[in-house]
mmCIF file of C-alpha atoms in Angstrom:
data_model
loop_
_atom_site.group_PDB
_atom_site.id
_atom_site.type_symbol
_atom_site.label_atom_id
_atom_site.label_comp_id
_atom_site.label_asym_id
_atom_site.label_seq_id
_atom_site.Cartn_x
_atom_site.Cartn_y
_atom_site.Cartn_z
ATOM 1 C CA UNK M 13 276.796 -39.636 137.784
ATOM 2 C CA UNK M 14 273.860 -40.537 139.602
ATOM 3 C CA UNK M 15 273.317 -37.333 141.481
ATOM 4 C CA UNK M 16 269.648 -36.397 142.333
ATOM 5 C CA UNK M 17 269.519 -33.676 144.048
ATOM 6 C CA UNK M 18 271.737 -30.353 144.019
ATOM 7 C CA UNK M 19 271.621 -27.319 145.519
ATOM 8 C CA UNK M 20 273.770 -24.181 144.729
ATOM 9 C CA UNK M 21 272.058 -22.016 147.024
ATOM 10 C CA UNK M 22 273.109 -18.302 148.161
ATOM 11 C CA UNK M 23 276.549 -19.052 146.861
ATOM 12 C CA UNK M 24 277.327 -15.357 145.137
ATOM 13 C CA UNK M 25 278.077 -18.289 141.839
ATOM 14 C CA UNK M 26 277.970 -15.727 138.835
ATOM 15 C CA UNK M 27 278.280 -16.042 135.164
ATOM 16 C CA UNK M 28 275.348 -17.528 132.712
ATOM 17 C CA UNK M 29 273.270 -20.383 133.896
ATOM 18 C CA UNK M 30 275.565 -23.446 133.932
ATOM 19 C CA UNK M 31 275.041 -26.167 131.024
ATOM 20 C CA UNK M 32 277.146 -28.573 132.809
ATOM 21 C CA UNK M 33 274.334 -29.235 135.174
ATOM 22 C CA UNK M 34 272.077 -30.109 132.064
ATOM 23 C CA UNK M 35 273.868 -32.837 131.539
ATOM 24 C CA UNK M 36 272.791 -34.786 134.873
ATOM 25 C CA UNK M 37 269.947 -36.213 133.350
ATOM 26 C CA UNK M 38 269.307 -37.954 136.961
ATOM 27 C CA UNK M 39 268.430 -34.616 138.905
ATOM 28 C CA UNK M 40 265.109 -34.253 140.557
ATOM 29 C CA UNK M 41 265.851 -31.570 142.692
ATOM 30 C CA UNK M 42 267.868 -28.477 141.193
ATOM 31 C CA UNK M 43 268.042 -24.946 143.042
ATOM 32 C CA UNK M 44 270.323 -22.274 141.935
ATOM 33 C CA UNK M 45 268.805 -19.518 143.986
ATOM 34 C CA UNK M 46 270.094 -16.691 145.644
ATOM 35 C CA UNK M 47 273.332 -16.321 143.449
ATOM 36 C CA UNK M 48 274.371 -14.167 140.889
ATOM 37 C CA UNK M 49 273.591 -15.816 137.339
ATOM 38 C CA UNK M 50 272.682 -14.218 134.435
ATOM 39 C CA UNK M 51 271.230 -13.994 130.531
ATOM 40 C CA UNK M 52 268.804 -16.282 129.470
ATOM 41 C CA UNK M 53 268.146 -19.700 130.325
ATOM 42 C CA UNK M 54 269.284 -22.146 127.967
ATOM 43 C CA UNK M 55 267.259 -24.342 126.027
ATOM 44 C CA UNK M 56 269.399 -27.517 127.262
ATOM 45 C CA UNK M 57 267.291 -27.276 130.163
ATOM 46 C CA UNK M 58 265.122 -29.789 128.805
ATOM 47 C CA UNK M 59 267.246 -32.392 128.992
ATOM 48 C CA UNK M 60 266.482 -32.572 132.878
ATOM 49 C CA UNK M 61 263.345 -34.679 131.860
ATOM 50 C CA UNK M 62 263.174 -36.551 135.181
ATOM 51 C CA UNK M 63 263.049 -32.710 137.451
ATOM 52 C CA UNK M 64 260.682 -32.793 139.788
ATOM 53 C CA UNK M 65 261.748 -29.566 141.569
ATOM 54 C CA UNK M 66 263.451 -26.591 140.003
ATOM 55 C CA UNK M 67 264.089 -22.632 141.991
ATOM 56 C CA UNK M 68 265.828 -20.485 139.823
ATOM 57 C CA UNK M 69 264.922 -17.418 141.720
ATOM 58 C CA UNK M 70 266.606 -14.980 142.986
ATOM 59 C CA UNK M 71 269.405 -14.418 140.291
ATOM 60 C CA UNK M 72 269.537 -11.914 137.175
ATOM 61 C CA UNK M 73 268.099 -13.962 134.500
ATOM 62 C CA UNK M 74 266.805 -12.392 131.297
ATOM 63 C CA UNK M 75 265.535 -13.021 128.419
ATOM 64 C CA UNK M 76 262.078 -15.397 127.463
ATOM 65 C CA UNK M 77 261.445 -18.345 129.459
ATOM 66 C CA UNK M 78 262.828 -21.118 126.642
ATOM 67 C CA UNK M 79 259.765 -23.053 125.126
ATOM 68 C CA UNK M 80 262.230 -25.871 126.294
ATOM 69 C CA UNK M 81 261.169 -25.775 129.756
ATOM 70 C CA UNK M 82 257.891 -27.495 128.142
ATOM 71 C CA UNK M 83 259.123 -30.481 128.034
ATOM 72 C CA UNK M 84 259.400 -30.985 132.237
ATOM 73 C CA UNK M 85 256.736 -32.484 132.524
ATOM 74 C CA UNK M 86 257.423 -34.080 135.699
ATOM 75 C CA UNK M 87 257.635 -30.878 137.877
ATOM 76 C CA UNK M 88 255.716 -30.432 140.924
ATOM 77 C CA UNK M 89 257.364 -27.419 142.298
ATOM 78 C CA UNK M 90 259.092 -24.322 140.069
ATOM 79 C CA UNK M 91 260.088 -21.086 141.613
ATOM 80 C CA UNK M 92 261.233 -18.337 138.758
ATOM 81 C CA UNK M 93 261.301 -14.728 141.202
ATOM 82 C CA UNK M 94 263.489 -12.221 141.592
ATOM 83 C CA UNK M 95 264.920 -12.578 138.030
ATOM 84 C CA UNK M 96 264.429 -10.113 134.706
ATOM 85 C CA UNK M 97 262.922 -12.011 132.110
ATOM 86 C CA UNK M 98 260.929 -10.422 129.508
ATOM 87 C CA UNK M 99 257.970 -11.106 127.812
ATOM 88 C CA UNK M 100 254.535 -13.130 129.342
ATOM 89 C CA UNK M 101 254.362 -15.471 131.527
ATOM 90 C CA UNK M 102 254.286 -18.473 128.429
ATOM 91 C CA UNK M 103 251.327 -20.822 127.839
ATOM 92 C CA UNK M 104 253.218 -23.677 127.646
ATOM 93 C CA UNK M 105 252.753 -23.787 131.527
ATOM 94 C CA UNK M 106 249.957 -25.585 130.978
ATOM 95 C CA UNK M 107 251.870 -28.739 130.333
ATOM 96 C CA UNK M 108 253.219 -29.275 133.289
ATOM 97 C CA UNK M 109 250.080 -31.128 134.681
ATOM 98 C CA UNK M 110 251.358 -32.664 137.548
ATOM 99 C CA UNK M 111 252.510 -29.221 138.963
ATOM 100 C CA UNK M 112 251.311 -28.698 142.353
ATOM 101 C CA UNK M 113 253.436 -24.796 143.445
ATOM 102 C CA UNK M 114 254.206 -21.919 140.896
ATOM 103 C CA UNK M 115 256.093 -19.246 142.420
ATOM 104 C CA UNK M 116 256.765 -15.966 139.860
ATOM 105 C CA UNK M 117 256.843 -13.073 141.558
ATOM 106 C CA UNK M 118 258.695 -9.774 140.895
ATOM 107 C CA UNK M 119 259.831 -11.428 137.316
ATOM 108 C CA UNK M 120 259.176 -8.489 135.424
ATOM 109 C CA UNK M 121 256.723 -10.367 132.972
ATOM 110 C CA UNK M 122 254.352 -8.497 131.246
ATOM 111 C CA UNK M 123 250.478 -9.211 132.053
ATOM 112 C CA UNK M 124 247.631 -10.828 131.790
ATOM 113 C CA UNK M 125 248.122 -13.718 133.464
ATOM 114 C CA UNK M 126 247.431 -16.930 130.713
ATOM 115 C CA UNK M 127 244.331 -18.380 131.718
ATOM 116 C CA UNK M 128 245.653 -21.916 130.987
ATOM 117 C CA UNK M 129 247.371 -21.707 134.299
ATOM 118 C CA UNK M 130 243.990 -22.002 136.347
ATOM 119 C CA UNK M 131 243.501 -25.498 134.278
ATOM 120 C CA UNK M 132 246.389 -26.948 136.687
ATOM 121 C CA UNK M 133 243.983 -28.860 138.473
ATOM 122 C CA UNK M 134 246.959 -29.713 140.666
ATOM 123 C CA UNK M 135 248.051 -26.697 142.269
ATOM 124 C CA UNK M 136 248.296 -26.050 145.694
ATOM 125 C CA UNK M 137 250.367 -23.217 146.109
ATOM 126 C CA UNK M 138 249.871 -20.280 143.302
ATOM 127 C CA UNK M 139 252.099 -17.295 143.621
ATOM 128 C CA UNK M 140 252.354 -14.098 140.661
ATOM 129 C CA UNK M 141 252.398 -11.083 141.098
ATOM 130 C CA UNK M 142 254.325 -7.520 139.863
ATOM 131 C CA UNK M 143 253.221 -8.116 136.483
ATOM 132 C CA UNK M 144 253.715 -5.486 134.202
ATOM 133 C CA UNK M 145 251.489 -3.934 131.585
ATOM 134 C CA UNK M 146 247.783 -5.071 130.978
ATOM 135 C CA UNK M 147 245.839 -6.267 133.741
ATOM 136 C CA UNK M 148 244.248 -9.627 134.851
ATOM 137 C CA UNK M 149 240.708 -10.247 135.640
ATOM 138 C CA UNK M 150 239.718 -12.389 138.419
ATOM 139 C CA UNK M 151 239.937 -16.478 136.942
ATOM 140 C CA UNK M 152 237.607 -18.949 137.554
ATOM 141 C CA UNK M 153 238.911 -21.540 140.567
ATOM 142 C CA UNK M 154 236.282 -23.583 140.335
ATOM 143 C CA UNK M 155 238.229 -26.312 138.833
ATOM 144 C CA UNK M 156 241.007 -25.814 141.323
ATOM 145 C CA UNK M 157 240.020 -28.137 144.096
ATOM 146 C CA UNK M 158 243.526 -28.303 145.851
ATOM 147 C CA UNK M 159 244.195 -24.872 145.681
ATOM 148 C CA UNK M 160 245.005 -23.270 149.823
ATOM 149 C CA UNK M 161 247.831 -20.614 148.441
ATOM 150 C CA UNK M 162 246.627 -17.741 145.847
#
């Protein structure tokens, strides 16, 4: 299958997060949003090496985010609200280098925010917020030049 793009959006689809679409290993695009999955995200997720976009949000997922997800490197674009994962927000974020919007809001992570997100010099579009827990202090933005969304 040579599918590159899929979305699944606001489809009420319920059950855990489907491993059958880890398996098309020529997705770019993937959005599961707005539907009703659940438990954690699976590590097989990395097998999606060539994802450039990924929204996950809006569902009940749980759990820690899967060191896995390190290994998409090629995203641009991730979108992780509305879900019920536990746990901070993981450093390994700071891998994904060429990532240009992060979108977790109302994730129920636990603060601070990791400062090794404001070393994605390519960020355009930075959205976090109802941490919970320990606070953030203000990071330094200097190095974020294409930054026009905090």
């Amino acid at each position: 299958m040579r599918l590159s793009n899929l979305s699944l959006m606001g489809n009420r689809l319920s059950g855990r997060f489907p491993t059958a679409l880890t398996k098309i290993a020529t997705l770019l695009y993937l959005s599961i949003e707005g539907n009703r999955f659940s438990g954690p995200i699976p590590k097989e997720i990395a097998n999606l090496k060539n994802l450039d976009k990924l929204d996950l949000s809006s569902n009940d997922f749980t759990g820690h985010l899967p060191a896995a997800l390190a290994k998409l490197t090629n995203l641009t674009y991730l979108r992780i609200c509305d879900n019920n994962f536990t746990g901070k927000i993981p450093n390994f974020i700071s891998q994904w280098t060429q990532i240009e919007r992060l979108d977790i809001q109302g994730s129920s992570f636990e603060g601070p925010i990791p400062s090794s997100i404001f070393a994605l010099t390519q960020l355009r579009d930075l959205r976090i917020s109802d941490l919970k827990g320990g606070g953030s202090t203000f990071p330094s933005l200097e190095n974020m030049l294409k930054l026009s969304i905090l």
